[in-house]
Structures are given as C-alpha cells and as structure tokens.
Amino acid sequence: MTSRVTLISPATTPSLRRARFDDGDSIEDSAAARARSAAGSLPAAGRVLASPSVRCRETAAALGLDASVEPELSGLDVGRWRGRTLDDVGAVEPEAVARWLADPGAAPHGGESVRELCARVARWLETSGPADGRTIAVVEPEVVRAVVVHALGAPEAAFWRLDVPPLTATEVTGRSGRWNVRLGHGLAQPGE
C-alpha cells in the first residue's frame, strides 16, 4: 500500500513575521488571498487534515479544504514561551534558548521537546498517516520538519536545519519504514 501525504505549511501571520512563538493569531489578509488563489491547484485527496492551530485551520479554509482537525499534528508546545519573540526569550533566558536549540531533548519552556514532537509525528506517520491514496494536511512548519527528519532517518539535530516557507507543500510517498520526500514546492498561483 503506497501512501501520499502532502503537507502544506500555513499562510503568514503576524507571529510568523515577527519570529514570535504562535499565540493563536489569524493569517494575514494578503496571505489568505494568496491561499485562495492557489485553491484549485491541489490534487484530490481521500483525507484532508489540519493542525488544530488557528493559522492552519484558516489556511485550510482559504485553500477551499474541508479539513478535519488532527491533534497528533499539533505544533510544538513551547509552554511559557508562547506569544513571546525568540529575541525576547533569548535576552532573558539565553542559556535556556541555547540548550533548546542544541539539545533535541531539552524543553526549558516547560512544554514539549523537539524529540517528543518528532516521536509523536513519526508515530502518526507510521500508524495513522498511511492510507491508500492521498492525504493533504495543513500543518505547522515544525510538523513538516519532524516528518522530513523521520522520513529521511536524519538525526533530530537536523530539525533546526530545515526551513519551511509559508504556503509550500512537502510530499512524502511510500509506506511504513520507507518514505521518499519531495520538498517545499510552492502552491500554484493563477497563470503559473
């Protein structure tokens, strides 16, 4: 059984633009318009999912997708850092930020470690993810990173080395234990 999972990163929000940990803000109007213009470019899918965040649900809606919320695809829980900018946290807790960025098992914010996120997302991909046909999932950038790390068998330290731009699609195809990755292609816009 071959599965195709297309992961779409959310449209831009004020939090993303300011390098602020997500605090539930809505996608920007211009980003929503860009998503709406790409709505017809997505392939048909047997399953459509979204991370529970506001920005993922709004992006899915702007793309014309009727997505079911999948809690296992939630973004990284950054605990008490939620809503703060990385610069603000780094100014007050430089050692904690350095440890968090260097050690995948660290969670100085009191939330979830990168290791825990990668394990949760890998579990989803290997058990709930596989399905005949295609799944489209609008997910947080860190979920895309975790899927790619797992699919490639890369070390967790590679997590921070992967950039996931807004409104891009990353596809994994294969089956449990054997995945291929097609990275970050942009969603088609009219006239492209």
PDB file of C-alpha atoms in Angstrom:
ATOM      1  CA  MET A   1       0.000   0.000   0.000  1.00  0.00           C
ATOM      2  CA  THR A   2       1.537   3.306  -1.118  1.00  0.00           C
ATOM      3  CA  SER A   3       0.602   6.474   0.693  1.00  0.00           C
ATOM      4  CA  ARG A   4       0.973  10.041  -0.468  1.00  0.00           C
ATOM      5  CA  VAL A   5       0.952  12.671   2.232  1.00  0.00           C
ATOM      6  CA  THR A   6       1.122  16.301   1.136  1.00  0.00           C
ATOM      7  CA  LEU A   7       1.999  18.641   3.990  1.00  0.00           C
ATOM      8  CA  ILE A   8       1.112  22.287   3.421  1.00  0.00           C
ATOM      9  CA  SER A   9       2.598  24.932   5.680  1.00  0.00           C
ATOM     10  CA  PRO A  10       0.268  27.691   6.900  1.00  0.00           C
ATOM     11  CA  ALA A  11      -0.045  31.163   5.451  1.00  0.00           C
ATOM     12  CA  THR A  12       1.820  34.041   7.060  1.00  0.00           C
ATOM     13  CA  THR A  13       0.623  35.525  10.340  1.00  0.00           C
ATOM     14  CA  PRO A  14       1.855  38.498  12.364  1.00  0.00           C
ATOM     15  CA  SER A  15       3.515  35.983  14.734  1.00  0.00           C
ATOM     16  CA  LEU A  16       5.460  34.358  11.911  1.00  0.00           C
ATOM     17  CA  ARG A  17       6.526  37.717  10.526  1.00  0.00           C
ATOM     18  CA  ARG A  18       7.848  38.841  13.934  1.00  0.00           C
ATOM     19  CA  ALA A  19       9.500  35.483  14.852  1.00  0.00           C
ATOM     20  CA  ARG A  20       7.061  35.188  17.726  1.00  0.00           C
ATOM     21  CA  PHE A  21       6.002  31.818  19.082  1.00  0.00           C
ATOM     22  CA  ASP A  22       2.462  31.195  17.859  1.00  0.00           C
ATOM     23  CA  ASP A  23      -0.182  32.738  20.065  1.00  0.00           C
ATOM     24  CA  GLY A  24      -3.257  31.918  18.021  1.00  0.00           C
ATOM     25  CA  ASP A  25      -3.345  34.892  15.666  1.00  0.00           C
ATOM     26  CA  SER A  26      -5.123  34.814  12.329  1.00  0.00           C
ATOM     27  CA  ILE A  27      -3.468  34.669   8.930  1.00  0.00           C
ATOM     28  CA  GLU A  28      -2.838  37.995   7.215  1.00  0.00           C
ATOM     29  CA  ASP A  29      -5.366  39.183   4.618  1.00  0.00           C
ATOM     30  CA  SER A  30      -2.788  39.154   1.811  1.00  0.00           C
ATOM     31  CA  ALA A  31      -1.735  35.616   2.771  1.00  0.00           C
ATOM     32  CA  ALA A  32      -5.357  34.452   2.817  1.00  0.00           C
ATOM     33  CA  ALA A  33      -5.819  35.914  -0.678  1.00  0.00           C
ATOM     34  CA  ARG A  34      -2.707  34.074  -1.868  1.00  0.00           C
ATOM     35  CA  ALA A  35      -4.065  30.814  -0.420  1.00  0.00           C
ATOM     36  CA  ARG A  36      -7.469  31.375  -2.056  1.00  0.00           C
ATOM     37  CA  SER A  37      -5.778  31.913  -5.412  1.00  0.00           C
ATOM     38  CA  ALA A  38      -3.977  28.551  -5.056  1.00  0.00           C
ATOM     39  CA  ALA A  39      -7.112  26.659  -4.036  1.00  0.00           C
ATOM     40  CA  GLY A  40      -7.668  24.913  -7.348  1.00  0.00           C
ATOM     41  CA  SER A  41      -4.064  23.729  -7.665  1.00  0.00           C
ATOM     42  CA  LEU A  42      -4.230  20.997  -5.046  1.00  0.00           C
ATOM     43  CA  PRO A  43      -4.703  17.368  -6.045  1.00  0.00           C
ATOM     44  CA  ALA A  44      -7.803  15.478  -4.963  1.00  0.00           C
ATOM     45  CA  ALA A  45      -7.342  13.721  -1.634  1.00  0.00           C
ATOM     46  CA  GLY A  46      -9.151  10.973   0.197  1.00  0.00           C
ATOM     47  CA  ARG A  47      -8.322  12.600   3.524  1.00  0.00           C
ATOM     48  CA  VAL A  48      -7.831  16.259   4.443  1.00  0.00           C
ATOM     49  CA  LEU A  49      -6.431  17.161   7.862  1.00  0.00           C
ATOM     50  CA  ALA A  50      -5.198  20.239   9.715  1.00  0.00           C
ATOM     51  CA  SER A  51      -3.207  21.023  12.817  1.00  0.00           C
ATOM     52  CA  PRO A  52      -5.515  22.475  15.492  1.00  0.00           C
ATOM     53  CA  SER A  53      -3.935  25.966  15.362  1.00  0.00           C
ATOM     54  CA  VAL A  54      -5.936  28.942  14.114  1.00  0.00           C
ATOM     55  CA  ARG A  55      -3.470  29.625  11.305  1.00  0.00           C
ATOM     56  CA  CYS A  56      -3.625  26.048   9.976  1.00  0.00           C
ATOM     57  CA  ARG A  57      -7.419  25.888  10.114  1.00  0.00           C
ATOM     58  CA  GLU A  58      -7.740  29.299   8.432  1.00  0.00           C
ATOM     59  CA  THR A  59      -5.197  28.342   5.756  1.00  0.00           C
ATOM     60  CA  ALA A  60      -7.087  25.119   5.037  1.00  0.00           C
ATOM     61  CA  ALA A  61     -10.342  27.070   4.709  1.00  0.00           C
ATOM     62  CA  ALA A  62      -8.711  29.668   2.426  1.00  0.00           C
ATOM     63  CA  LEU A  63      -7.425  26.811   0.259  1.00  0.00           C
ATOM     64  CA  GLY A  64     -11.013  25.568  -0.030  1.00  0.00           C
ATOM     65  CA  LEU A  65     -10.308  22.459   2.038  1.00  0.00           C
ATOM     66  CA  ASP A  66     -12.818  20.910   4.424  1.00  0.00           C
ATOM     67  CA  ALA A  67     -10.197  19.682   6.884  1.00  0.00           C
ATOM     68  CA  SER A  68     -10.652  17.569   9.975  1.00  0.00           C
ATOM     69  CA  VAL A  69      -8.547  18.706  12.927  1.00  0.00           C
ATOM     70  CA  GLU A  70      -5.892  16.132  13.849  1.00  0.00           C
ATOM     71  CA  PRO A  71      -4.499  16.664  17.380  1.00  0.00           C
ATOM     72  CA  GLU A  72      -1.474  14.422  16.678  1.00  0.00           C
ATOM     73  CA  LEU A  73      -0.382  17.004  14.100  1.00  0.00           C
ATOM     74  CA  SER A  74      -0.301  19.861  16.621  1.00  0.00           C
ATOM     75  CA  GLY A  75       2.672  22.164  16.508  1.00  0.00           C
ATOM     76  CA  LEU A  76       5.443  22.146  19.088  1.00  0.00           C
ATOM     77  CA  ASP A  77       4.167  23.076  22.554  1.00  0.00           C
ATOM     78  CA  VAL A  78       6.530  25.846  23.660  1.00  0.00           C
ATOM     79  CA  GLY A  79       4.961  26.174  27.098  1.00  0.00           C
ATOM     80  CA  ARG A  80       5.533  29.509  28.786  1.00  0.00           C
ATOM     81  CA  TRP A  81       7.293  30.939  25.705  1.00  0.00           C
ATOM     82  CA  ARG A  82       4.038  31.026  23.734  1.00  0.00           C
ATOM     83  CA  GLY A  83       3.352  34.513  22.347  1.00  0.00           C
ATOM     84  CA  ARG A  84       6.884  35.785  23.054  1.00  0.00           C
ATOM     85  CA  THR A  85       9.505  36.528  20.416  1.00  0.00           C
ATOM     86  CA  LEU A  86      12.640  34.437  20.263  1.00  0.00           C
ATOM     87  CA  ASP A  87      14.683  37.625  20.778  1.00  0.00           C
ATOM     88  CA  ASP A  88      12.745  38.470  23.962  1.00  0.00           C
ATOM     89  CA  VAL A  89      13.188  34.987  25.378  1.00  0.00           C
ATOM     90  CA  GLY A  90      16.852  34.933  24.352  1.00  0.00           C
ATOM     91  CA  ALA A  91      17.505  38.223  26.137  1.00  0.00           C
ATOM     92  CA  VAL A  92      16.027  36.932  29.399  1.00  0.00           C
ATOM     93  CA  GLU A  93      16.942  33.233  29.170  1.00  0.00           C
ATOM     94  CA  PRO A  94      19.951  32.940  26.837  1.00  0.00           C
ATOM     95  CA  GLU A  95      21.191  29.650  28.333  1.00  0.00           C
ATOM     96  CA  ALA A  96      17.728  28.089  28.072  1.00  0.00           C
ATOM     97  CA  VAL A  97      17.357  29.088  24.401  1.00  0.00           C
ATOM     98  CA  ALA A  98      20.855  27.836  23.598  1.00  0.00           C
ATOM     99  CA  ARG A  99      20.122  24.494  25.291  1.00  0.00           C
ATOM    100  CA  TRP A 100      16.757  24.203  23.491  1.00  0.00           C
ATOM    101  CA  LEU A 101      18.339  24.827  20.075  1.00  0.00           C
ATOM    102  CA  ALA A 102      21.278  22.470  20.707  1.00  0.00           C
ATOM    103  CA  ASP A 103      19.633  19.561  22.549  1.00  0.00           C
ATOM    104  CA  PRO A 104      16.558  17.926  20.928  1.00  0.00           C
ATOM    105  CA  GLY A 105      15.599  16.503  24.333  1.00  0.00           C
ATOM    106  CA  ALA A 106      15.522  19.883  26.102  1.00  0.00           C
ATOM    107  CA  ALA A 107      12.275  21.635  26.978  1.00  0.00           C
ATOM    108  CA  PRO A 108      13.268  24.580  29.201  1.00  0.00           C
ATOM    109  CA  HIS A 109       9.998  26.329  28.339  1.00  0.00           C
ATOM    110  CA  GLY A 110       8.028  23.630  30.176  1.00  0.00           C
ATOM    111  CA  GLY A 111       6.344  22.352  27.027  1.00  0.00           C
ATOM    112  CA  GLU A 112       7.373  19.677  24.555  1.00  0.00           C
ATOM    113  CA  SER A 113      10.905  18.887  23.396  1.00  0.00           C
ATOM    114  CA  VAL A 114      11.817  18.564  19.731  1.00  0.00           C
ATOM    115  CA  ARG A 115      12.480  14.859  20.432  1.00  0.00           C
ATOM    116  CA  GLU A 116       8.943  14.419  21.787  1.00  0.00           C
ATOM    117  CA  LEU A 117       7.466  16.251  18.791  1.00  0.00           C
ATOM    118  CA  CYS A 118       9.484  14.125  16.348  1.00  0.00           C
ATOM    119  CA  ALA A 119       8.363  10.917  18.096  1.00  0.00           C
ATOM    120  CA  ARG A 120       4.697  11.981  18.090  1.00  0.00           C
ATOM    121  CA  VAL A 121       4.735  12.933  14.410  1.00  0.00           C
ATOM    122  CA  ALA A 122       6.677   9.784  13.424  1.00  0.00           C
ATOM    123  CA  ARG A 123       4.095   7.672  15.275  1.00  0.00           C
ATOM    124  CA  TRP A 124       1.311   9.428  13.366  1.00  0.00           C
ATOM    125  CA  LEU A 125       3.055   8.937  10.022  1.00  0.00           C
ATOM    126  CA  GLU A 126       3.716   5.239  10.633  1.00  0.00           C
ATOM    127  CA  THR A 127       0.276   4.381  12.037  1.00  0.00           C
ATOM    128  CA  SER A 128      -2.405   6.928  11.187  1.00  0.00           C
ATOM    129  CA  GLY A 129      -0.725   8.533   8.209  1.00  0.00           C
ATOM    130  CA  PRO A 130      -0.681   5.585   5.831  1.00  0.00           C
ATOM    131  CA  ALA A 131      -3.763   5.235   3.705  1.00  0.00           C
ATOM    132  CA  ASP A 132      -4.313   4.200   0.132  1.00  0.00           C
ATOM    133  CA  GLY A 133      -4.351   7.319  -1.957  1.00  0.00           C
ATOM    134  CA  ARG A 134      -3.558  10.857  -0.910  1.00  0.00           C
ATOM    135  CA  THR A 135      -3.757  12.765   2.345  1.00  0.00           C
ATOM    136  CA  ILE A 136      -3.447  16.545   2.412  1.00  0.00           C
ATOM    137  CA  ALA A 137      -2.566  18.047   5.783  1.00  0.00           C
ATOM    138  CA  VAL A 138      -2.178  21.750   6.566  1.00  0.00           C
ATOM    139  CA  VAL A 139       0.344  21.652   9.392  1.00  0.00           C
ATOM    140  CA  GLU A 140       2.744  23.786  11.367  1.00  0.00           C
ATOM    141  CA  PRO A 141       6.269  24.163   9.924  1.00  0.00           C
ATOM    142  CA  GLU A 142       7.733  22.167  12.809  1.00  0.00           C
ATOM    143  CA  VAL A 143       5.462  19.229  11.925  1.00  0.00           C
ATOM    144  CA  VAL A 144       6.830  19.328   8.365  1.00  0.00           C
ATOM    145  CA  ARG A 145      10.363  19.331   9.807  1.00  0.00           C
ATOM    146  CA  ALA A 146       9.558  16.349  12.047  1.00  0.00           C
ATOM    147  CA  VAL A 147       8.104  14.363   9.120  1.00  0.00           C
ATOM    148  CA  VAL A 148      11.173  15.049   6.957  1.00  0.00           C
ATOM    149  CA  VAL A 149      13.566  14.111   9.785  1.00  0.00           C
ATOM    150  CA  HIS A 150      11.701  10.831  10.257  1.00  0.00           C
ATOM    151  CA  ALA A 151      11.285  10.034   6.558  1.00  0.00           C
ATOM    152  CA  LEU A 152      14.993  10.519   5.885  1.00  0.00           C
ATOM    153  CA  GLY A 153      16.146   8.829   9.092  1.00  0.00           C
ATOM    154  CA  ALA A 154      18.025  12.027   9.861  1.00  0.00           C
ATOM    155  CA  PRO A 155      19.256  12.826  13.364  1.00  0.00           C
ATOM    156  CA  GLU A 156      16.931  15.003  15.435  1.00  0.00           C
ATOM    157  CA  ALA A 157      19.646  17.689  15.430  1.00  0.00           C
ATOM    158  CA  ALA A 158      18.792  18.246  11.740  1.00  0.00           C
ATOM    159  CA  PHE A 159      15.355  19.570  12.766  1.00  0.00           C
ATOM    160  CA  TRP A 160      16.529  23.201  13.055  1.00  0.00           C
ATOM    161  CA  ARG A 161      18.370  22.965   9.709  1.00  0.00           C
ATOM    162  CA  LEU A 162      15.140  22.657   7.712  1.00  0.00           C
ATOM    163  CA  ASP A 163      13.398  25.840   6.552  1.00  0.00           C
ATOM    164  CA  VAL A 164       9.701  25.596   5.739  1.00  0.00           C
ATOM    165  CA  PRO A 165       8.389  28.726   3.990  1.00  0.00           C
ATOM    166  CA  PRO A 166       4.704  29.677   4.300  1.00  0.00           C
ATOM    167  CA  LEU A 167       2.264  28.166   1.804  1.00  0.00           C
ATOM    168  CA  THR A 168       4.582  25.499   0.460  1.00  0.00           C
ATOM    169  CA  ALA A 169       3.913  21.810   0.011  1.00  0.00           C
ATOM    170  CA  THR A 170       6.190  18.969   1.055  1.00  0.00           C
ATOM    171  CA  GLU A 171       5.219  15.482  -0.004  1.00  0.00           C
ATOM    172  CA  VAL A 172       6.167  12.105   1.400  1.00  0.00           C
ATOM    173  CA  THR A 173       5.323   8.969  -0.519  1.00  0.00           C
ATOM    174  CA  GLY A 174       5.815   5.372   0.409  1.00  0.00           C
ATOM    175  CA  ARG A 175       4.838   3.158   3.275  1.00  0.00           C
ATOM    176  CA  SER A 176       5.816   2.380   6.831  1.00  0.00           C
ATOM    177  CA  GLY A 177       9.569   2.311   7.125  1.00  0.00           C
ATOM    178  CA  ARG A 178      10.289   3.520   3.575  1.00  0.00           C
ATOM    179  CA  TRP A 179       9.493   7.095   2.605  1.00  0.00           C
ATOM    180  CA  ASN A 180      10.594   9.407  -0.194  1.00  0.00           C
ATOM    181  CA  VAL A 181      10.473  13.181   0.212  1.00  0.00           C
ATOM    182  CA  ARG A 182       9.624  15.925  -2.265  1.00  0.00           C
ATOM    183  CA  LEU A 183      10.496  19.186  -0.548  1.00  0.00           C
ATOM    184  CA  GLY A 184       8.786  22.552  -0.375  1.00  0.00           C
ATOM    185  CA  HIS A 185       7.301  23.288  -3.765  1.00  0.00           C
ATOM    186  CA  GLY A 186       5.161  26.404  -3.892  1.00  0.00           C
ATOM    187  CA  LEU A 187       1.433  26.196  -4.374  1.00  0.00           C
ATOM    188  CA  ALA A 188       0.498  27.138  -7.924  1.00  0.00           C
ATOM    189  CA  GLN A 189      -0.885  30.605  -8.492  1.00  0.00           C
ATOM    190  CA  PRO A 190      -3.094  31.608 -11.431  1.00  0.00           C
ATOM    191  CA  GLY A 191      -1.092  31.970 -14.620  1.00  0.00           C
ATOM    192  CA  GLU A 192       1.759  29.718 -13.436  1.00  0.00           C
TER     193      GLU A 192
END
